[in-house]
Every structure is written in C-alpha cells, then in structure tokens.
Coordinates of C-alpha atoms in Angstrom, one line a residue:
M22 CA 8.6 -9.9 23.7
A23 CA 5.5 -11.5 24.9
L24 CA 2.2 -9.9 26.0
N25 CA -0.4 -12.3 27.8
G26 CA 1.7 -15.1 26.4
E27 CA 1.1 -14.4 22.8
S28 CA 3.9 -13.1 20.6
L29 CA 3.3 -9.4 19.5
S30 CA 4.5 -8.3 15.9
I31 CA 5.9 -4.8 16.0
F32 CA 4.5 -4.5 12.1
N33 CA 0.9 -5.0 11.4
D34 CA 2.0 -5.4 7.9
R35 CA 4.9 -6.5 5.9
F36 CA 5.9 -6.7 2.5
I37 CA 8.4 -8.1 -0.3
G38 CA 10.1 -6.1 -2.6
I39 CA 9.0 -5.6 -6.5
G40 CA 9.9 -8.5 -8.7
T41 CA 9.5 -7.7 -12.4
S42 CA 11.2 -11.4 -14.2
R43 CA 11.8 -8.7 -16.8
D44 CA 14.1 -5.9 -15.4
M45 CA 15.9 -5.4 -19.0
W46 CA 12.6 -4.6 -20.5
V47 CA 10.4 -2.6 -17.7
T48 CA 13.7 -1.2 -16.0
N49 CA 16.2 1.3 -17.1
Y50 CA 18.1 4.6 -16.2
S51 CA 16.8 6.4 -19.0
K52 CA 12.9 7.2 -18.7
E53 CA 13.1 8.1 -22.9
A54 CA 14.7 4.6 -23.0
L55 CA 12.2 2.8 -21.0
I56 CA 9.1 4.2 -22.8
N57 CA 10.2 3.0 -26.3
Q58 CA 10.9 -0.5 -25.0
V59 CA 8.3 -1.1 -22.8
K60 CA 5.7 0.3 -26.0
Y61 CA 8.0 -2.1 -28.1
L62 CA 7.4 -5.1 -26.0
I63 CA 3.1 -4.4 -25.7
E64 CA 3.0 -4.0 -29.4
N65 CA 4.6 -7.4 -29.8
Y66 CA 2.6 -9.2 -27.1
N67 CA -0.5 -7.6 -28.5
K68 CA 0.5 -8.6 -31.7
Q69 CA 0.5 -12.5 -30.4
V70 CA -2.6 -12.0 -28.8
E71 CA -4.1 -11.0 -32.4
E72 CA -2.3 -14.0 -34.3
I73 CA -1.6 -16.7 -32.4
S74 CA -3.7 -19.3 -30.9
E75 CA -1.2 -22.2 -30.2
E76 CA 1.6 -22.0 -27.6
N77 CA 4.0 -24.1 -29.8
Q78 CA 3.6 -21.0 -32.2
L79 CA 4.3 -18.0 -30.0
N80 CA 7.2 -15.6 -30.6
N81 CA 10.0 -16.5 -28.3
N82 CA 12.4 -14.1 -30.1
P83 CA 14.1 -12.6 -26.7
S84 CA 15.0 -9.5 -28.7
E85 CA 11.1 -8.8 -29.4
L86 CA 9.3 -10.3 -26.1
N87 CA 10.1 -11.6 -22.6
W88 CA 7.5 -14.3 -21.8
S89 CA 6.9 -15.3 -18.0
R90 CA 4.6 -17.5 -16.4
G91 CA 1.8 -14.5 -15.7
L92 CA 2.4 -12.9 -18.9
K93 CA 1.5 -16.5 -20.8
R94 CA -1.7 -16.5 -18.6
R95 CA -2.5 -13.3 -19.8
W96 CA -2.3 -14.3 -23.4
E97 CA -4.3 -17.6 -22.6
K98 CA -6.9 -15.3 -21.7
K99 CA -6.6 -13.0 -24.6
Q100 CA -5.9 -10.1 -22.5
K101 CA -4.1 -7.0 -24.0
A102 CA -1.7 -5.0 -22.8
I103 CA -2.2 -1.0 -22.7
F104 CA 0.6 1.4 -22.0
N105 CA 0.0 3.9 -19.3
I106 CA 2.7 6.6 -18.7
E107 CA 1.7 7.2 -15.5
N108 CA 2.9 3.8 -14.6
I109 CA 6.8 5.3 -15.0
T110 CA 8.0 5.6 -11.2
E111 CA 11.1 5.4 -9.6
V112 CA 12.5 2.2 -8.0
H113 CA 15.2 1.7 -5.1
Y114 CA 17.0 -1.1 -7.7
R115 CA 20.0 -1.7 -5.5
P116 CA 21.7 0.0 -2.2
F117 CA 21.7 3.6 -3.2
V118 CA 21.1 2.8 -6.8
K119 CA 17.8 4.3 -8.3
R120 CA 16.3 3.6 -11.7
Y121 CA 12.9 4.0 -13.5
I122 CA 10.4 1.3 -13.8
Y123 CA 7.4 0.6 -15.5
N124 CA 5.1 -0.5 -12.7
D125 CA 2.3 -2.3 -14.2
E126 CA 0.7 -5.6 -13.0
F127 CA 0.2 -6.8 -16.5
L128 CA 4.2 -6.7 -16.9
V129 CA 5.6 -7.1 -13.3
E130 CA 5.3 -10.7 -12.4
Y131 CA 5.4 -9.8 -8.7
P132 CA 4.1 -6.8 -7.9
S133 CA 3.8 -7.4 -4.6
R134 CA 1.4 -4.8 -2.9
W135 CA 3.6 -1.5 -3.2
D136 CA 0.3 0.3 -3.8
K137 CA -0.6 0.1 0.0
V138 CA 2.9 1.3 0.6
I139 CA 3.8 4.5 -1.8
T140 CA 1.3 7.2 -2.3
N141 CA 2.1 11.2 -3.1
K142 CA 1.6 11.2 0.9
G143 CA 5.0 10.2 1.2
N144 CA 6.4 6.9 3.4
S145 CA 9.1 5.2 4.8
I146 CA 9.9 2.2 4.6
I147 CA 12.6 -0.5 6.9
N148 CA 14.5 -3.0 4.4
I149 CA 15.7 -6.2 5.8
L150 CA 17.2 -9.0 4.2
G151 CA 15.0 -12.0 3.8
G152 CA 16.2 -15.5 4.7
G153 CA 18.3 -17.8 3.1
S154 CA 21.6 -15.3 2.8
S155 CA 24.8 -16.2 3.7
K156 CA 25.5 -12.4 3.9
E157 CA 25.8 -10.5 7.1
F158 CA 22.6 -8.6 8.1
S159 CA 21.8 -5.7 6.7
T160 CA 19.1 -2.9 6.6
L161 CA 18.3 0.0 4.8
I162 CA 15.8 2.7 4.8
T163 CA 14.2 3.7 1.5
N164 CA 10.7 6.0 0.6
C165 CA 10.4 4.8 -3.2
I166 CA 9.2 1.1 -4.4
T167 CA 11.9 -1.0 -3.7
D168 CA 13.6 -4.0 -5.7
Y169 CA 13.1 -7.6 -4.2
Q170 CA 17.1 -7.9 -4.9
M171 CA 17.6 -4.4 -3.3
L172 CA 18.8 -6.6 -0.3
F173 CA 18.5 -10.4 -0.7
N174 CA 15.3 -11.3 -0.8
N175 CA 13.8 -8.0 0.4
K176 CA 11.6 -7.8 3.2
S177 CA 9.7 -4.1 3.7
L178 CA 8.4 -3.1 6.7
P179 CA 7.0 0.5 6.1
L180 CA 5.9 3.0 8.6
Y181 CA 2.2 3.7 7.2
T182 CA 0.2 1.8 4.9
F183 CA -2.3 3.3 2.5
E184 CA -6.3 1.8 2.0
E185 CA -8.3 3.7 -1.2
N186 CA -11.6 4.6 0.4
N187 CA -14.8 5.3 -1.4
L188 CA -14.0 8.9 -2.4
L189 CA -10.9 7.3 -4.6
A190 CA -9.0 9.1 -1.9
S191 CA -6.5 7.2 0.0
S192 CA -6.3 6.9 4.2
R193 CA -3.0 6.7 5.9
N194 CA -3.1 3.9 8.6
V195 CA 0.1 3.8 11.1
N196 CA 1.9 0.3 10.3
I197 CA 3.0 -0.1 14.0
N198 CA 0.9 -2.6 16.3
S199 CA -1.2 -0.6 19.0
E200 CA -0.3 -3.5 21.5
T201 CA 3.1 -3.1 21.0
L202 CA 3.1 0.5 21.0
E203 CA 1.3 0.4 24.7
L204 CA 4.1 -2.4 25.6
F205 CA 6.9 0.1 24.8
K206 CA 5.0 2.6 26.8
E207 CA 4.5 0.6 29.5
T208 CA 8.0 -0.6 29.9
L209 CA 9.5 2.5 29.3
N210 CA 7.1 4.9 31.2
V211 CA 7.2 7.7 28.9
K212 CA 5.4 8.9 25.8
V213 CA 6.1 6.9 22.9
T214 CA 4.9 7.4 19.1
P215 CA 4.8 4.9 16.4
E216 CA 7.5 7.2 14.7
D217 CA 9.5 6.9 17.6
V218 CA 9.5 3.0 17.5
F219 CA 9.9 3.2 13.9
Y220 CA 12.9 4.6 14.3
Y221 CA 14.5 3.2 17.1
I222 CA 14.2 0.0 15.2
Y223 CA 16.4 1.6 12.3
G224 CA 19.0 2.7 14.9
L225 CA 18.8 -0.5 17.1
M226 CA 19.3 -2.7 13.4
H227 CA 22.5 -0.7 12.8
S228 CA 24.1 -1.4 16.4
K229 CA 27.4 -4.0 16.2
E230 CA 26.2 -5.4 19.9
Y231 CA 22.8 -5.9 18.5
R232 CA 24.1 -7.7 15.3
M233 CA 26.5 -10.0 17.3
N234 CA 24.2 -10.8 20.1
F235 CA 21.4 -11.7 18.0
S236 CA 23.3 -13.2 14.8
N237 CA 21.9 -16.5 14.7
D238 CA 18.3 -15.3 14.8
L239 CA 19.0 -12.9 12.2
K240 CA 20.3 -15.3 9.5
K241 CA 17.1 -17.1 9.9
T242 CA 14.0 -15.3 11.0
L243 CA 12.7 -11.7 11.1
P244 CA 14.7 -9.9 13.5
R245 CA 13.7 -9.9 17.4
V246 CA 13.7 -6.4 18.8
P247 CA 14.5 -6.2 22.5
I248 CA 13.4 -3.0 24.4
V249 CA 16.5 -1.1 25.9
R250 CA 16.8 1.4 28.3
D251 CA 18.7 4.0 26.5
F252 CA 15.6 3.8 23.9
N253 CA 16.1 7.7 23.1
S254 CA 19.8 7.2 22.0
F255 CA 18.5 4.7 19.9
K256 CA 15.6 6.7 18.4
E257 CA 17.7 9.6 17.8
A258 CA 20.5 7.4 15.8
G259 CA 17.8 6.0 13.7
I260 CA 16.3 9.3 12.8
N261 CA 19.9 10.6 11.9
L262 CA 20.9 7.4 9.9
A263 CA 17.1 7.9 8.0
K264 CA 18.0 11.4 7.2
L265 CA 21.4 10.4 5.9
H266 CA 20.4 7.3 3.9
L267 CA 16.9 8.7 2.3
N268 CA 18.6 12.0 1.2
Y269 CA 21.9 10.8 0.1
E270 CA 21.5 12.6 -3.3
D271 CA 21.4 16.1 -1.4
L272 CA 24.5 15.6 0.9
E273 CA 27.8 17.2 0.7
L274 CA 30.2 16.5 -1.5
Y275 CA 33.4 15.1 0.1
P276 CA 36.5 16.9 -1.1
L277 CA 38.1 13.9 -3.0
N278 CA 40.6 14.8 -5.4
E279 CA 39.9 15.2 -8.7
R280 CA 41.9 14.6 -11.6
I281 CA 41.3 15.5 -15.4
K282 CA 43.0 14.9 -18.0
S283 CA 41.9 17.3 -20.3
S284 CA 38.9 19.9 -19.8
D285 CA 38.2 20.5 -23.3
I286 CA 36.5 17.2 -23.7
T287 CA 32.4 17.8 -24.0
E288 CA 31.4 14.4 -22.3
K289 CA 34.5 13.6 -19.6
Y290 CA 31.7 12.7 -17.1
K291 CA 30.2 9.8 -19.0
V292 CA 30.8 6.7 -17.4
K293 CA 31.2 3.1 -19.0
K294 CA 32.7 1.0 -16.4
M295 CA 34.6 2.5 -13.3
K296 CA 37.1 0.5 -11.7
F297 CA 39.5 1.0 -8.5
G298 CA 43.1 2.1 -9.1
K299 CA 46.1 0.1 -9.7
N300 CA 46.4 -3.4 -7.7
K301 CA 42.6 -2.6 -6.7
D302 CA 43.8 0.7 -4.6
K303 CA 40.1 1.3 -3.3
S304 CA 41.7 4.9 -2.3
T305 CA 41.6 5.5 -6.0
I306 CA 38.4 5.0 -8.5
I307 CA 39.1 5.6 -12.5
Y308 CA 36.0 6.7 -13.4
N309 CA 36.6 6.7 -16.9
E310 CA 39.8 7.9 -19.4
Y311 CA 39.6 11.2 -18.3
V312 CA 38.7 11.3 -14.6
T313 CA 40.2 9.9 -11.8
L314 CA 38.8 10.6 -8.1
S315 CA 41.4 9.7 -5.5
E316 CA 42.3 10.4 -1.8
I317 CA 39.3 8.2 -1.1
P318 CA 39.6 7.6 3.2
L319 CA 39.5 3.7 3.3
E320 CA 37.3 4.3 6.0
A321 CA 34.2 4.4 3.8
Y322 CA 34.3 0.9 3.0
N323 CA 33.6 0.0 6.5
Y324 CA 29.7 0.7 6.3
Q325 CA 28.0 -1.9 3.7
V326 CA 24.8 -2.5 2.8
N327 CA 24.0 -6.1 1.5
G328 CA 27.7 -7.5 1.4
R329 CA 28.8 -4.1 -0.3
S330 CA 30.0 -0.6 0.5
P331 CA 27.8 2.2 -0.8
L332 CA 31.0 2.9 -3.3
E333 CA 30.9 -0.7 -4.5
W334 CA 27.5 -0.6 -5.1
V335 CA 28.1 2.5 -7.5
I336 CA 30.8 1.0 -9.1
D337 CA 28.7 -2.3 -9.9
Q338 CA 25.8 -1.0 -11.2
Y339 CA 26.8 2.6 -12.7
Q340 CA 28.2 1.0 -16.0
W341 CA 26.8 1.1 -19.5
K342 CA 25.4 -2.3 -20.3
Q343 CA 23.6 -3.8 -23.2
D344 CA 21.6 -7.1 -22.9
K345 CA 23.1 -10.1 -24.8
N346 CA 19.8 -11.6 -25.3
S347 CA 17.6 -8.6 -25.9
G348 CA 19.8 -6.0 -27.1
L349 CA 18.5 -3.3 -24.8
I350 CA 20.8 -0.6 -23.7
N351 CA 20.6 0.8 -20.1
D352 CA 23.0 3.7 -19.6
P353 CA 23.7 5.3 -16.4
N354 CA 24.7 8.8 -17.7
L355 CA 21.0 8.9 -19.0
Y356 CA 19.4 8.9 -15.3
S357 CA 20.0 12.4 -14.8
T358 CA 20.2 15.7 -16.9
D359 CA 23.2 17.0 -14.5
E360 CA 26.2 15.2 -16.1
K361 CA 28.0 15.3 -12.7
Y362 CA 25.4 13.1 -11.0
I363 CA 27.2 10.1 -10.9
V364 CA 30.8 11.7 -9.9
N365 CA 29.0 13.7 -7.8
L366 CA 27.1 10.9 -6.3
I367 CA 30.3 9.4 -5.3
K368 CA 31.8 12.2 -3.5
K369 CA 28.3 12.3 -1.4
L370 CA 28.5 8.4 -0.8
V371 CA 31.7 8.8 1.0
T372 CA 30.0 11.7 3.2
L373 CA 27.2 9.2 3.6
S374 CA 29.7 6.3 4.5
I375 CA 31.8 8.5 7.0
E376 CA 28.6 10.1 8.9
T377 CA 27.1 6.4 9.2
N378 CA 30.2 5.0 10.7
K379 CA 30.3 7.9 13.1
I380 CA 26.7 7.1 14.3
I381 CA 27.2 3.7 14.3
E382 CA 30.2 4.0 16.7
S383 CA 28.6 6.3 19.0
L384 CA 25.5 3.8 19.9
P385 CA 25.6 2.7 23.2
S386 CA 25.5 -0.4 24.6
L387 CA 22.3 -2.3 24.5
N388 CA 21.4 -2.4 28.2
I389 CA 18.4 -4.8 27.3
I390 CA 15.1 -4.7 30.1
P391 CA 14.9 -8.4 30.8
I392 CA 11.6 -9.2 29.5
D393 CA 11.2 -11.3 26.2
D394 CA 11.7 -10.3 22.6
I395 CA 9.1 -8.8 20.6
I396 CA 9.1 -10.1 17.2

C-alpha cells in the first residue's frame, strides 16, 4: 500500500533471530548443565588469553573450546569473559520447543538486538521465514528470545521495542508505523489501534487464500499485507491464534490413549528418542519402551510451521543427545521438574493443532480493498 507515492512499512523496526555459533555450549534444556558448561568454556577461554600469544598455539580441542571469528577477535584484544548468572534466560529454539540460553554478547556470535525486544514489561513477536527457503511460508508468534533457525533465517517483527533512558529504565515504543496506522484508519473508517493491526497481520498470514495469492512474493521478500474489508474477523482470528500459540504450555490435555507397560517403573516418562508407530503410523507415538501414545487424530498434522507439525518438532527436538565434538550432553528430561512435561506437551500440542486448524478454516475470503499493498 502506498501513501503519497512512497511505500510504507508496517513495522518501524525488524530484527533477526539470535545466532550463537555455539549452540551446544550456550544452550541446553538443563539450566544447571548450561551453567556448568558455560563456566567451563569461559575458564578455558580466559586461560588462552592469559597464556597464549600466537594464534597457531591456541587450544582447538572441541571438548574444551569452541572458537568463532568474534571470539578470536576478543582473544586478540586480550578481553576476558566474565560469567553472569543473570544472562541465563529462555530461547524459543524451534517451533514449540524452548531451551535455556546464556545470552551474552561475548559468547553469542550474532546477538541481534534482543535487548530492544525482550524486557520484563512483556512483548509479542511475529516471526516469519527469511528469504531463500524452499519451505512453505510460515509464521509463529513468540514472547521470548527467538533463535535464527526457529523458522528458516528467522525474521522477527515485535509489537513493541524498548529503549534505555537516562534513569536506567526502559521506555516502551509501539513498533507499528504511525502513517500506516493512519492509513488503516482512513481506509476502514473505524478506530484502529497498533495492537489491532498487529493481530490482524497474524490472522491474515494464516489465511490459505492469502498464502496462495501472495505465494510468489512470500518466497522472495517480506510479506505484502493488503487491507481487507473484514478486518475485524482477521484481527479476532489473530488474537485467538496468539492466545493458543503463546500459551501452548497451559492448554488442555487432548485425551490420547496412554498405554503404560508397567506402573512400577520410577522413570517411565524419561525420553531418549521418540518415534511413530509401526510402518510410520502417525496416529501413534512410541514415547519410550514403557509408554505409548495412540489415537492421535491425523488432522493434528495438518497444521505445520517451518515444514513440520508441532508434534513432529517435539519428536525431532526432545531427544537425548551427546555432541560428538564437545562431548556435551543435552537432556530434554531436565528442562522441567514435572516428569510428565514432555508427554503432556504432546497432548497439549494436539489440542493446539486442532484448534488452530479450526480458526484457519473459519477465516473469511480476503475481499481486498483495491489499493496498493503495504510492504
């Protein structure tokens, strides 16, 4: 959509996901394991600063250090790292998969500018695929730091941004362009808030018709967003989708059939690597040798983000792993003190997928108001 011959951006600022270049060292499902491995990494790095003066003498043992261009530049400047427990927070690592992250510019190669996005005041971020992906267009809303590959080359569009002021407090700024907001008001002839536009966009981007009509653009550039006559329906859909997707850990458990071989096993809910049932039967997930979940409605797989359904992301990501190079262990069973967190997450994501499908199917036709597109 154009105003006075000039293209308008909906968002004043956009961001990219965080890229650590050393995920195995600075992310983990276990907060305790993360603390220990980051301290070990810092200790080994600082030793190089103190003792080594020639680059060809640096310790390149992957079980002790993980070098990157940024970290080598810091070594050259003889900068020491300092551990700070306050740098540990959560990262939305993959769709509906969270980990802990040591969010420190010293050890995170591409920190982006998440200090302007995430504060204790709360925020919501629409994430979309970056350019160059062969996957179908995806979007997912989050409220914490988001990894660069949560969606492919993740682009992040927050509702608010934050700026530090002289009083060491942060001021909240609406990230919706004021001229664009006025254009929405003038076109629709109704009161429209920045939040309305934000959730309208989230609802619109789930429309099958929108994705089909704008498919060529969605593969190459940032999405173009038309104004449609039924603005409120898409806004309400966006609000409801956001409630589902942001609060997925609090949803109702879908009543799957949970078969347990023996109730006497104390660690029966520990997962190593899940898989589908016999002959890749997706109505069944073999959780481990003791627990099987069945009667999963196949429609749950119709909702996909970044090429997979939420259930497939859980199966792919929530597995016990030991990194071959570093020897570090990432155990998803340690993410929560609730032993049933992962098995219940599966049930909640079935609920999420089915409810998301209902909202998507209920979206009206676009009925675009015939003016140029907002970019």
